[in-house]
């Protein structure tokens, strides 16, 4: 799919972008909700690409970059069209070439200004949940003027929720539970077998063991255990050899009843009893649980000669482990071990690939050129990542002298467990408090609450306030996770935010992307709006989408939001004012945008209504409420334009 499209004509020179305006606009919106998605299912924005980045006016010429926030995790992926991510995308308005009769060009005898076509950048995203629960992904779009000037950043928010089936069970490890070569009449160390409930309902799990004599579990298998949603049950298993040289095998089976999905999972185990004069400890060799990129584990392994005669060891190697991730700190060579003596070797694990904690191959060596001894390795590693919901603390408007509070869920959104080691910031007027949980379990296994407030002093000057609260973690090469905080401080009185709304270029007879106008009551009492109206040159082309009845009551220090769209009926610049009337006064918001297209407005209001209400075919489901609301707004045009 092409990432650049020529979407609309525009008369150059009819609208200039002021320094207060955004230099790019986003169509159709600055957010996308994937809704509830089954675990493991891949869902793309609809359509894909979904987001269009367009220059605000013909005079804006910008280089655009799009990046995911560090808190997004691996479940969200950007579907970036060329030239991103290799190089920045270019958004501008290109002069249209040609000599067709319809072109407004001087050589065609036209006295109209030259035409240009917007060159946009489009991108989409996908969501593949690996964990249950709500997730948020802030996406940063950076716009830099091509010919110099200050860059601007914008945030697009992706949301989605992972949902497991009612009954779902996972049994680990997936690979053979191998206890290696074990001397006669010897007990190994424990290895873990874990049953996990990935569903949304409790499950009653019955366990069985085909060889409970040589494979001993704690707790014993054979009973039924109830596991709650997202919970797990772990069995510690070791091998006990007897006086017989043989290979012991077992199968551990875990089932649920038919009314709980009739689920089943198995783990196979093996233990090879050998007549050897060496004992390796520990067995298995524990190499730890890692986050990819952290410091290697070094484990000292002791090899004991249980006979009175010396033995020679040779052929030290590793088998089955991720190549190159497990090594000897110092190659052992071919040492001789005296009678009843021992030697040690140091084993290092430096993971670079993900794997669940469990069996990961064996360390092997040969005794006196005859008997090969295999000792299992156990370990695992995952990427570490922090997710939050919501993606930032956006308090919106806050009256000076008042306080707003917000809560945020913080969780591990990759496979690795993450430790929170501290918090820094923010500064006044913000504050933040972190809950007491400091270990976040992988795949959203739990979450901790981060509570924040915005409390500007009564004498604080009005304006935007931005800060960060940073969470320190043990994630390698990352250090801290910065969470943005934003508020708009308002002085006393009744104030709209923003004071000017820019709708950018909009195709004729089609609704623009919605702009939210927020009216905040920083006055001394509650009030009810008596009137909401549009005035000015193009008042008829701006519409309120929601609320359906704008006569809302706004309590002291609280706000009401109004979703407004531009539906241009002719080409060219559009201006109007949105006027809020309340007992004792009025306040206004300046509106501007541009109609783009051939300028044909014949067909009257019925044709305009048809186009506006038919524009959503094939679009995202999240846009349907806006499309329906616009249709309703057209039908109540006079009331929406001036609600009395």
Coordinates of C-alpha atoms in Angstrom, one line a residue:
X1 CA 0.0 0.0 0.0
X2 CA 1.3 3.4 -0.9
X3 CA 2.1 5.6 2.1
X4 CA 1.7 8.9 0.2
X5 CA -1.5 10.0 -1.5
X6 CA -2.7 13.0 -3.4
X7 CA -6.0 13.5 -1.8
X8 CA -7.4 17.0 -2.5
X9 CA -7.1 20.2 -4.4
X10 CA -6.6 23.6 -2.7
X11 CA -6.3 27.1 -4.0
X12 CA -2.9 28.3 -3.0
X13 CA -2.8 31.6 -1.1
X14 CA -6.3 31.6 0.3
X15 CA -5.3 30.5 3.8
X16 CA -2.1 31.1 5.8
X17 CA -1.1 29.2 8.9
X18 CA -0.4 31.3 11.9
X19 CA 2.3 30.5 14.4
X20 CA -0.4 29.5 16.9
X21 CA -1.8 26.8 14.6
X22 CA -0.6 23.2 14.4
X23 CA 1.5 22.6 11.3
X24 CA -0.1 19.2 10.6
X25 CA -3.6 17.8 11.1
X26 CA -4.7 14.2 11.7
X27 CA -7.5 12.4 9.8
X28 CA -9.8 10.9 10.8
X29 CA -8.8 11.1 14.5
X30 CA -5.9 11.1 17.0
X31 CA -6.9 7.8 18.6
X32 CA -7.9 4.2 17.8
X33 CA -9.5 1.6 20.0
X34 CA -9.0 -2.0 18.8
X35 CA -11.7 -3.1 21.3
X36 CA -11.6 -6.5 22.9
X37 CA -9.4 -9.0 21.1
X38 CA -8.9 -12.7 21.9
X39 CA -5.4 -13.6 23.1
X40 CA -3.1 -14.3 20.2
X41 CA -5.4 -12.8 17.6
X42 CA -3.9 -10.2 15.3
X43 CA -6.1 -7.2 14.5
X44 CA -5.2 -4.2 12.3
X45 CA -6.6 -0.7 12.2
X46 CA -9.6 -0.6 9.8
X47 CA -8.7 0.6 7.3
X48 CA -5.0 0.0 7.3
X49 CA -3.4 2.5 7.0
X50 CA -5.8 4.4 9.2
X51 CA -4.1 7.6 10.2
X52 CA -3.5 10.4 7.7
X53 CA -1.0 13.2 8.5
X54 CA -1.7 16.2 6.4
X55 CA -0.1 19.7 6.2
X56 CA -2.2 22.3 8.0
X57 CA -2.2 24.6 4.9
X58 CA -0.5 25.0 1.5
X59 CA 2.3 27.0 3.2
X60 CA 3.3 24.2 5.6
X61 CA 6.1 21.9 4.5
X62 CA 7.2 19.4 7.1
X63 CA 9.2 16.3 7.7
X64 CA 7.3 13.7 9.9
X65 CA 8.5 10.9 12.1
X66 CA 6.4 8.3 13.9
X67 CA 7.6 6.3 16.9
X68 CA 6.1 4.1 19.7
X69 CA 6.4 5.0 23.3
X70 CA 8.6 2.8 25.5
X71 CA 5.5 1.8 27.5
X72 CA 3.7 0.3 24.4
X73 CA 5.3 -3.2 24.7
X74 CA 5.4 -5.8 21.9
X75 CA 1.6 -6.3 21.6
X76 CA 1.2 -3.1 19.6
X77 CA 3.1 -2.7 16.3
X78 CA 3.1 0.3 13.9
X79 CA 2.4 -0.4 10.3
X80 CA 4.6 2.3 8.9
X81 CA 4.4 2.9 5.2
X82 CA 7.5 4.0 3.2
X83 CA 9.7 6.0 3.6
X84 CA 9.4 5.4 7.4
X85 CA 11.1 4.1 9.3
X86 CA 14.2 4.4 7.1
X87 CA 13.8 8.2 6.6
X88 CA 11.3 10.8 7.5
X89 CA 8.0 11.3 5.6
X90 CA 7.4 14.6 3.7
X91 CA 4.0 16.3 4.0
X92 CA 3.3 19.4 1.9
X93 CA 1.0 20.8 -0.8
X94 CA 2.4 20.1 -4.3
X95 CA 1.7 22.4 -7.3
X96 CA -0.6 20.6 -9.7
X97 CA 0.8 20.3 -13.3
X98 CA -0.9 19.9 -16.6
X99 CA -2.9 21.9 -19.1
X100 CA -6.4 20.3 -18.8
X101 CA -9.4 22.6 -19.3
X102 CA -10.3 22.1 -15.6
X103 CA -7.0 23.4 -14.3
X104 CA -6.9 26.9 -12.8
X105 CA -3.7 28.0 -14.5
X106 CA -2.8 31.3 -16.2
X107 CA -2.0 29.6 -19.5
X108 CA -5.6 28.3 -19.5
X109 CA -6.8 31.9 -19.2
X110 CA -7.8 31.4 -15.5
X111 CA -7.5 34.4 -13.2
X112 CA -7.7 32.1 -10.1
X113 CA -4.6 31.3 -8.0
X114 CA -2.7 28.2 -8.9
X115 CA -3.9 24.9 -7.5
X116 CA -2.0 22.4 -5.3
X117 CA -2.6 18.9 -4.1
X118 CA -1.9 17.8 -0.5
X119 CA 0.8 15.1 -0.3
X120 CA -0.1 13.2 2.9
X121 CA 1.6 10.5 5.0
X122 CA -0.5 7.5 6.1
X123 CA 0.2 4.7 8.6
X124 CA -1.7 2.1 10.6
X125 CA -1.1 -0.2 13.5
X126 CA -1.8 -3.8 14.7
X127 CA -2.7 -5.3 18.1
X128 CA -1.9 -8.9 19.1
X129 CA -2.6 -9.3 22.8
X130 CA -0.4 -11.7 24.7
X131 CA -2.0 -10.9 28.1
X132 CA -5.5 -10.2 29.4
X133 CA -6.6 -6.7 30.4
X134 CA -6.6 -3.2 29.0
X135 CA -3.5 -1.8 27.3
X136 CA -2.6 1.7 26.1
X137 CA 0.1 2.7 23.5
X138 CA 1.0 6.4 23.1
X139 CA 2.5 7.0 19.6
X140 CA 4.6 10.2 19.1
X141 CA 4.4 12.0 15.8
X142 CA 7.1 14.6 15.4
X143 CA 6.8 17.3 12.7
X144 CA 9.9 19.4 11.7
X145 CA 9.6 22.3 9.2
X146 CA 11.6 21.3 6.1
X147 CA 13.2 24.7 5.7
X148 CA 14.0 25.3 9.4
X149 CA 12.0 26.2 12.5
X150 CA 10.8 24.6 15.7
X151 CA 9.6 21.0 15.8
X152 CA 6.2 20.0 17.2
X153 CA 5.2 16.8 18.8
X154 CA 1.7 15.2 18.8
X155 CA 0.4 12.1 20.6
X156 CA -1.8 9.5 19.0
X157 CA -3.2 6.9 21.4
X158 CA -3.9 3.3 20.6
X159 CA -5.9 1.2 23.0
X160 CA -7.0 -2.4 23.2
X161 CA -8.0 -5.1 25.6
X162 CA -6.9 -8.8 25.6
X163 CA -9.4 -11.4 26.5
X164 CA -8.8 -15.0 27.3
X165 CA -11.5 -17.7 26.7
X166 CA -13.6 -18.8 29.7
X167 CA -11.5 -22.0 30.1
X168 CA -7.8 -22.1 29.0
X169 CA -4.9 -23.9 30.5
X170 CA -1.2 -24.0 29.9
X171 CA 1.3 -26.6 31.2
X172 CA 5.0 -25.9 31.4
X173 CA 7.7 -26.9 30.5
X174 CA 6.9 -27.6 26.9
X175 CA 10.1 -29.6 26.4
X176 CA 11.2 -32.9 28.0
X177 CA 11.9 -32.6 31.8
X178 CA 15.3 -34.2 31.6
X179 CA 17.2 -35.1 34.8
X180 CA 20.2 -36.3 32.8
X181 CA 22.5 -39.1 33.9
X182 CA 22.2 -39.9 37.6
X183 CA 24.3 -42.3 39.7
X184 CA 22.5 -45.3 41.3
X185 CA 20.7 -44.7 44.6
X186 CA 20.9 -40.9 44.2
X187 CA 18.3 -38.1 44.4
X188 CA 18.5 -35.2 42.1
X189 CA 17.5 -31.6 42.8
X190 CA 14.0 -30.3 42.0
X191 CA 12.7 -29.1 38.7
X192 CA 9.4 -27.3 38.3
X193 CA 6.2 -28.3 36.5
X194 CA 3.6 -25.4 36.4
X195 CA 0.0 -25.4 35.4
X196 CA -1.4 -21.9 34.5
X197 CA -5.0 -20.8 34.2
X198 CA -5.1 -18.4 31.2
X199 CA -8.9 -18.3 31.2
X200 CA -11.4 -16.0 32.8
X201 CA -13.0 -18.7 35.0
X202 CA -11.6 -20.9 37.8
X203 CA -10.6 -24.4 36.7
X204 CA -10.4 -27.7 38.7
X205 CA -7.3 -29.5 37.7
X206 CA -6.7 -33.2 38.3
X207 CA -3.1 -34.4 38.1
X208 CA -1.6 -37.9 37.6
X209 CA 1.9 -39.4 37.5
X210 CA 2.7 -42.6 35.7
X211 CA 5.9 -43.3 37.9
X212 CA 5.5 -41.9 41.3
X213 CA 8.3 -44.2 42.6
X214 CA 11.2 -42.6 40.7
X215 CA 9.6 -39.2 40.1
X216 CA 8.6 -37.7 43.3
X217 CA 6.6 -34.4 43.4
X218 CA 5.7 -31.9 46.0
X219 CA 2.8 -31.6 46.4
X220 CA 2.0 -35.2 45.4
X221 CA 0.1 -35.6 42.1
X222 CA -3.2 -37.4 42.1
X223 CA -5.4 -34.8 43.7
X224 CA -7.7 -32.1 42.3
X225 CA -6.7 -28.5 42.7
X226 CA -8.7 -25.4 41.9
X227 CA -6.7 -22.6 40.1
X228 CA -8.3 -19.1 39.8
X229 CA -8.1 -17.0 36.7
X230 CA -4.5 -15.8 36.0
X231 CA -3.4 -18.2 38.8
X232 CA -1.0 -21.1 38.7
X233 CA 0.0 -24.3 40.5
X234 CA 3.6 -25.5 40.7
X235 CA 4.8 -29.0 41.4
X236 CA 8.5 -29.5 42.4
X237 CA 9.7 -32.8 41.0
X238 CA 12.9 -34.8 41.5
X239 CA 14.3 -38.1 40.3
X240 CA 15.2 -40.8 42.7
X241 CA 17.3 -43.7 41.3
X242 CA 17.6 -47.2 42.8
X243 CA 20.1 -50.0 42.4
X244 CA 19.1 -50.7 38.8
X245 CA 20.9 -49.4 35.7
X246 CA 18.0 -48.2 33.5
X247 CA 16.2 -45.3 32.0
X248 CA 13.2 -44.1 34.0
X249 CA 10.3 -42.3 32.1
X250 CA 7.1 -40.7 33.3
X251 CA 4.2 -38.7 32.0
X252 CA 2.5 -36.1 34.2
X253 CA -1.1 -35.4 33.0
X254 CA -3.3 -32.5 34.0
X255 CA -7.0 -32.4 33.1
X256 CA -10.2 -30.4 33.8
X257 CA -13.8 -31.7 33.8
X258 CA -16.0 -31.5 30.7
X259 CA -18.0 -28.6 32.0
X260 CA -14.7 -26.6 32.3
X261 CA -13.6 -27.1 28.7
X262 CA -12.3 -30.7 29.1
X263 CA -8.8 -29.4 28.9
X264 CA -5.7 -31.6 29.0
X265 CA -1.9 -31.0 29.2
X266 CA 1.1 -33.3 29.7
X267 CA 4.8 -33.1 30.6
X268 CA 7.2 -36.0 30.0
X269 CA 10.2 -36.7 32.2
X270 CA 13.3 -38.8 31.9
X271 CA 16.0 -39.9 34.3
X272 CA 18.9 -42.2 33.2
X273 CA 20.3 -44.3 36.1
X274 CA 24.0 -45.1 35.5
X275 CA 26.7 -47.0 37.3
X276 CA 29.2 -44.1 37.5
X277 CA 31.7 -43.0 40.2
X278 CA 30.9 -39.3 39.9
X279 CA 28.2 -37.1 41.4
X280 CA 27.5 -33.7 39.9
X281 CA 26.0 -31.0 42.2
X282 CA 23.8 -29.1 41.8
X283 CA 21.6 -31.2 39.6
X284 CA 20.0 -29.6 37.7
X285 CA 22.4 -26.7 37.2
X286 CA 20.3 -23.5 37.9
X287 CA 21.3 -20.7 35.7
X288 CA 18.6 -18.3 36.9
X289 CA 15.8 -16.2 35.4
X290 CA 17.0 -13.2 33.3
X291 CA 15.9 -10.1 31.5
X292 CA 17.5 -10.0 28.1
X293 CA 20.6 -7.8 28.3
X294 CA 21.2 -8.1 32.0
X295 CA 24.5 -9.4 33.6
X296 CA 25.4 -13.0 33.0
X297 CA 24.9 -15.7 35.6
X298 CA 27.9 -17.7 36.8
X299 CA 27.3 -21.0 38.6
X300 CA 29.9 -23.1 40.2
X301 CA 29.4 -26.9 39.6
X302 CA 31.2 -29.5 41.7
X303 CA 32.1 -32.9 40.2
X304 CA 32.8 -35.5 43.0
X305 CA 34.8 -38.7 42.4
X306 CA 33.1 -41.2 44.7
X307 CA 35.7 -44.0 44.1
X308 CA 39.1 -44.5 45.7
X309 CA 40.9 -44.5 42.4
X310 CA 41.7 -41.4 40.3
X311 CA 39.6 -40.7 37.2
X312 CA 40.2 -38.5 34.1
X313 CA 37.5 -36.2 32.8
X314 CA 37.4 -35.0 29.2
X315 CA 35.1 -33.9 26.5
X316 CA 33.4 -31.1 28.4
X317 CA 30.7 -29.5 26.2
X318 CA 27.1 -28.3 26.2
X319 CA 24.3 -29.8 24.3
X320 CA 20.9 -28.4 23.4
X321 CA 21.3 -25.0 24.9
X322 CA 20.9 -21.8 22.8
X323 CA 24.2 -21.8 20.9
X324 CA 26.8 -19.6 22.5
X325 CA 24.6 -18.5 25.4
X326 CA 26.0 -21.1 27.9
X327 CA 29.8 -21.3 28.2
X328 CA 32.6 -22.3 30.6
X329 CA 34.2 -19.3 32.3
X330 CA 37.5 -21.2 31.9
X331 CA 37.6 -24.3 29.6
X332 CA 38.1 -27.3 32.0
X333 CA 40.4 -29.3 29.6
X334 CA 41.0 -32.9 30.7
X335 CA 41.6 -32.8 34.4
X336 CA 42.5 -35.8 36.6
X337 CA 40.5 -36.1 39.8
X338 CA 42.0 -38.1 42.7
X339 CA 40.2 -40.7 44.7
X340 CA 37.4 -39.3 46.8
X341 CA 38.4 -35.8 45.6
X342 CA 36.5 -33.2 43.6
X343 CA 36.9 -30.4 41.1
X344 CA 34.8 -27.4 40.2
X345 CA 33.9 -25.8 36.9
X346 CA 32.2 -22.4 36.4
X347 CA 29.3 -22.2 34.0
X348 CA 28.2 -18.8 32.6
X349 CA 24.7 -18.0 31.1
X350 CA 24.5 -14.8 29.0
X351 CA 21.0 -15.0 27.3
X352 CA 20.3 -13.2 24.1
X353 CA 17.1 -15.0 23.1
X354 CA 13.8 -15.5 24.9
X355 CA 12.8 -18.8 26.4
X356 CA 10.5 -19.8 29.3
X357 CA 12.2 -20.8 32.5
X358 CA 12.8 -24.6 32.4
X359 CA 15.1 -27.2 30.8
X360 CA 17.6 -25.8 28.4
X361 CA 20.0 -28.6 27.5
X362 CA 22.8 -30.4 29.3
X363 CA 26.4 -30.1 30.4
X364 CA 28.3 -33.2 29.4
X365 CA 31.7 -34.8 30.0
X366 CA 33.3 -38.3 29.7
X367 CA 34.6 -40.2 32.6
X368 CA 37.9 -42.1 31.9
X369 CA 37.2 -42.3 28.2
X370 CA 34.2 -44.6 28.8
X371 CA 31.0 -43.2 30.4
X372 CA 29.3 -40.0 29.3
X373 CA 27.6 -38.0 32.0
X374 CA 24.9 -35.5 31.1
X375 CA 23.7 -33.0 33.7
X376 CA 20.6 -30.8 32.9
X377 CA 20.7 -27.0 32.7
X378 CA 17.8 -25.0 33.9
X379 CA 17.1 -21.3 33.2
X380 CA 15.3 -18.8 31.1
X381 CA 15.1 -15.2 29.9
X382 CA 12.5 -12.7 28.6
X383 CA 12.4 -9.2 27.5
X384 CA 11.4 -6.6 30.1
X385 CA 9.0 -3.9 29.4
X386 CA 6.6 -1.6 31.4
X387 CA 3.1 -0.7 30.3
X388 CA 0.6 1.8 31.7
X389 CA -3.1 2.4 31.4
X390 CA -3.8 5.2 30.6
X391 CA -0.6 6.1 28.6
X392 CA -0.1 9.4 30.4
X393 CA -1.6 11.6 33.1
X394 CA -3.7 14.2 31.2
X395 CA -5.6 16.2 33.8
X396 CA -7.2 18.5 31.1
X397 CA -8.3 21.8 32.6
X398 CA -7.7 22.5 36.3
X399 CA -8.9 25.6 38.1
X400 CA -6.2 27.5 40.0
X401 CA -6.7 26.7 43.7
X402 CA -8.4 23.3 43.0
X403 CA -7.2 19.7 42.7
X404 CA -7.8 16.9 40.3
X405 CA -6.7 13.2 40.8
X406 CA -6.0 10.4 38.4
X407 CA -5.0 6.8 38.8
X408 CA -2.8 4.7 36.5
X409 CA -2.2 1.0 36.3
X410 CA 1.4 0.0 35.9
X411 CA 2.3 -3.5 34.7
X412 CA 4.8 -5.7 32.9
X413 CA 3.7 -6.0 29.3
X414 CA 6.3 -8.4 28.1
X415 CA 7.3 -11.9 29.3
X416 CA 9.9 -10.8 31.9
X417 CA 9.2 -10.0 35.6
X418 CA 10.2 -6.4 36.3
X419 CA 11.3 -4.9 39.6
X420 CA 10.3 -1.3 40.4
X421 CA 13.3 0.2 42.3
X422 CA 12.1 3.8 42.9
X423 CA 10.3 6.9 41.6
X424 CA 11.5 10.4 40.9
X425 CA 9.4 13.5 40.2
X426 CA 7.2 15.2 39.6
X427 CA 7.4 18.8 40.7
X428 CA 4.5 21.1 41.8
X429 CA 1.7 21.5 40.9
X430 CA 1.9 17.7 40.3
X431 CA 2.4 14.9 42.8
X432 CA 2.5 11.1 42.5
X433 CA 2.3 8.1 44.8
X434 CA 3.4 4.6 43.9
X435 CA 1.7 1.5 45.4
X436 CA 3.6 -1.0 47.6
X437 CA 4.0 -3.8 45.0
X438 CA 7.5 -3.7 43.6
X439 CA 7.6 -6.9 41.6
X440 CA 5.6 -6.8 38.4
X441 CA 5.0 -10.3 36.9
X442 CA 5.4 -10.8 33.2
X443 CA 2.5 -10.8 30.7
X444 CA 0.4 -8.5 32.9
X445 CA 0.5 -11.0 35.8
X446 CA -0.3 -8.2 38.3
X447 CA -0.3 -4.4 38.4
X448 CA 0.5 -1.6 40.8
X449 CA -1.4 1.6 41.2
X450 CA 0.3 5.0 40.5
X451 CA -1.9 7.8 41.8
X452 CA -1.3 11.4 40.8
X453 CA -2.7 14.8 41.5
X454 CA -2.6 18.3 39.8
X455 CA -3.1 21.0 42.4
X456 CA -2.1 24.5 41.1
X457 CA -1.9 27.2 43.7
X458 CA -4.7 29.8 43.6
X459 CA -2.2 32.5 42.4
X460 CA -0.7 30.4 39.7
X461 CA -0.6 32.0 36.3
X462 CA -2.9 30.3 33.7
X463 CA -1.4 28.2 31.0
X464 CA -0.2 24.7 30.1
X465 CA 1.9 22.8 32.6
X466 CA 4.0 19.7 31.6
X467 CA 6.2 17.4 33.7
X468 CA 7.3 13.8 34.0
X469 CA 7.1 11.1 36.8
X470 CA 9.9 8.6 36.2
X471 CA 9.8 5.0 37.5
X472 CA 13.2 3.3 38.0
X473 CA 13.3 -0.4 37.0
X474 CA 15.8 -3.2 36.6
X475 CA 15.2 -3.4 32.8
X476 CA 18.6 -3.5 31.2
X477 CA 19.7 -0.5 29.1
X478 CA 16.6 1.4 29.9
X479 CA 17.0 2.8 33.5
X480 CA 13.8 4.7 34.0
X481 CA 10.4 4.9 32.4
X482 CA 9.2 8.5 32.0
X483 CA 5.4 9.0 32.2
X484 CA 4.2 12.4 30.8
X485 CA 1.9 14.7 32.9
X486 CA -0.1 17.5 31.5
X487 CA -2.6 20.1 32.7
X488 CA -4.0 23.4 31.6
X489 CA -4.3 25.8 34.5
X490 CA -7.2 28.2 34.3
X491 CA -7.8 31.4 36.3
X492 CA -11.2 32.3 37.9
X493 CA -14.2 32.5 35.6
X494 CA -15.7 30.5 32.7
X495 CA -13.0 29.4 30.2
X496 CA -13.0 27.4 27.0
X497 CA -10.1 25.2 25.9
X498 CA -8.7 25.7 23.4
X499 CA -9.6 29.3 22.6
X500 CA -9.1 28.6 18.9
X501 CA -9.8 25.3 17.1
X502 CA -8.2 24.6 13.7
X503 CA -10.0 22.0 11.5
X504 CA -7.5 22.1 8.7
X505 CA -8.3 21.0 5.1
X506 CA -11.7 19.2 4.8
X507 CA -13.2 17.7 1.7
X508 CA -16.5 19.3 0.5
X509 CA -19.7 17.9 2.0
X510 CA -17.8 15.5 4.3
X511 CA -17.3 15.9 8.0
X512 CA -13.8 16.8 9.2
X513 CA -12.1 15.1 12.1
X514 CA -13.8 16.2 15.3
X515 CA -12.3 18.8 17.5
X516 CA -13.2 18.8 21.2
X517 CA -14.0 22.1 22.9
X518 CA -13.9 22.0 26.7
X519 CA -15.7 24.5 28.8
X520 CA -14.5 24.7 32.4
X521 CA -16.3 26.3 35.4
X522 CA -13.7 28.1 37.5
X523 CA -16.4 30.4 38.9
X524 CA -17.9 30.6 42.3
X525 CA -21.0 28.4 41.7
X526 CA -22.6 25.8 39.5
X527 CA -24.4 27.0 36.3
X528 CA -26.4 25.7 33.3
X529 CA -25.6 26.9 29.8
X530 CA -28.4 29.0 28.4
X531 CA -27.2 29.0 24.8
X532 CA -24.6 27.6 22.4
X533 CA -24.4 29.1 19.0
X534 CA -22.2 29.6 15.9
X535 CA -21.7 33.1 14.5
X536 CA -19.6 34.5 11.8
X537 CA -19.0 34.2 8.0
X538 CA -19.4 30.4 7.9
X539 CA -21.5 29.6 10.9
X540 CA -23.7 27.2 9.0
X541 CA -20.8 24.9 8.2
X542 CA -19.8 24.1 11.7
X543 CA -21.9 21.5 13.7
X544 CA -22.0 20.2 17.2
X545 CA -21.9 16.4 17.2
X546 CA -22.2 15.9 21.0
X547 CA -23.8 16.4 23.4
X548 CA -27.2 16.2 21.7
X549 CA -28.5 18.8 24.0
X550 CA -25.9 21.5 24.8
X551 CA -27.9 23.0 27.7
X552 CA -25.6 21.2 30.2
X553 CA -25.0 22.0 33.9
X554 CA -21.4 22.4 34.8
X555 CA -20.5 22.2 38.5
X556 CA -17.9 24.3 40.1
X557 CA -14.3 23.3 39.1
X558 CA -15.7 20.8 36.6
X559 CA -15.9 20.7 32.8
X560 CA -18.1 19.8 29.9
X561 CA -16.8 18.8 26.4
X562 CA -18.3 19.5 23.0
X563 CA -17.4 17.6 19.9
X564 CA -17.5 19.9 16.8
X565 CA -17.0 19.2 13.1
X566 CA -16.6 21.3 10.0
X567 CA -18.7 20.2 6.9
X568 CA -17.7 22.6 4.2
X569 CA -20.2 23.3 1.4
X570 CA -17.7 25.3 -0.8
X571 CA -14.0 25.6 -1.4
X572 CA -11.9 28.1 0.5
X573 CA -11.2 29.3 4.0
X574 CA -13.9 28.9 6.7
X575 CA -14.2 31.0 9.9
X576 CA -16.8 31.2 12.7
X577 CA -17.1 31.7 16.4
X578 CA -18.6 29.2 18.9
X579 CA -20.4 31.2 21.5
X580 CA -21.2 29.8 25.0
X581 CA -23.8 31.8 26.9
X582 CA -24.4 31.3 30.7
X583 CA -26.0 33.4 33.4
X584 CA -23.9 36.6 33.6
X585 CA -21.9 36.4 30.5
X586 CA -20.6 34.7 27.3
X587 CA -17.3 33.3 26.1
X588 CA -16.2 32.4 22.6
X589 CA -13.9 30.1 20.7
X590 CA -12.5 31.0 17.2
X591 CA -13.0 28.3 14.6
X592 CA -11.2 28.0 11.2
X593 CA -10.7 25.4 8.5
X594 CA -10.7 25.1 4.7
X595 CA -13.0 23.5 2.2
X596 CA -11.2 21.7 -0.5
X597 CA -12.6 20.4 -3.8
X598 CA -14.1 21.5 -7.0
X599 CA -16.4 24.0 -5.3
X600 CA -19.7 22.5 -6.7
X601 CA -22.4 23.0 -4.0
X602 CA -25.4 22.3 -6.2
X603 CA -27.9 19.8 -4.9
X604 CA -28.8 21.7 -1.7
X605 CA -29.0 20.5 1.8
X606 CA -30.3 17.0 0.9
X607 CA -27.3 16.3 -1.2
X608 CA -25.0 17.6 1.6
X609 CA -26.7 15.4 4.2
X610 CA -26.4 12.4 1.9
X611 CA -22.7 12.9 1.4
X612 CA -22.0 13.6 5.1
X613 CA -24.0 10.5 6.2
X614 CA -22.5 8.2 3.6
X615 CA -18.9 9.0 4.1
X616 CA -18.2 6.2 6.6
X617 CA -18.3 3.1 4.3
X618 CA -15.3 0.9 5.0
X619 CA -14.0 3.0 7.8
X620 CA -13.2 2.0 11.4
X621 CA -15.9 0.9 13.7
X622 CA -14.7 3.6 16.1
X623 CA -15.8 6.3 13.7
X624 CA -19.4 5.0 13.3
X625 CA -20.8 6.9 16.4
X626 CA -19.4 10.1 15.0
X627 CA -20.9 9.5 11.5
X628 CA -24.3 8.8 13.0
X629 CA -24.0 11.8 15.3
X630 CA -23.2 14.0 12.4
X631 CA -26.2 12.7 10.5
X632 CA -28.3 13.5 13.6
X633 CA -26.7 16.9 13.8
X634 CA -27.7 17.6 10.2
X635 CA -31.3 16.8 11.0
X636 CA -31.3 19.1 14.0
X637 CA -29.3 21.7 12.2
X638 CA -31.1 24.8 13.4
X639 CA -31.1 23.6 17.0
X640 CA -27.4 22.6 16.9
X641 CA -26.4 25.9 15.3
X642 CA -28.3 27.9 17.9
X643 CA -29.5 26.0 21.0
X644 CA -32.0 28.1 22.9

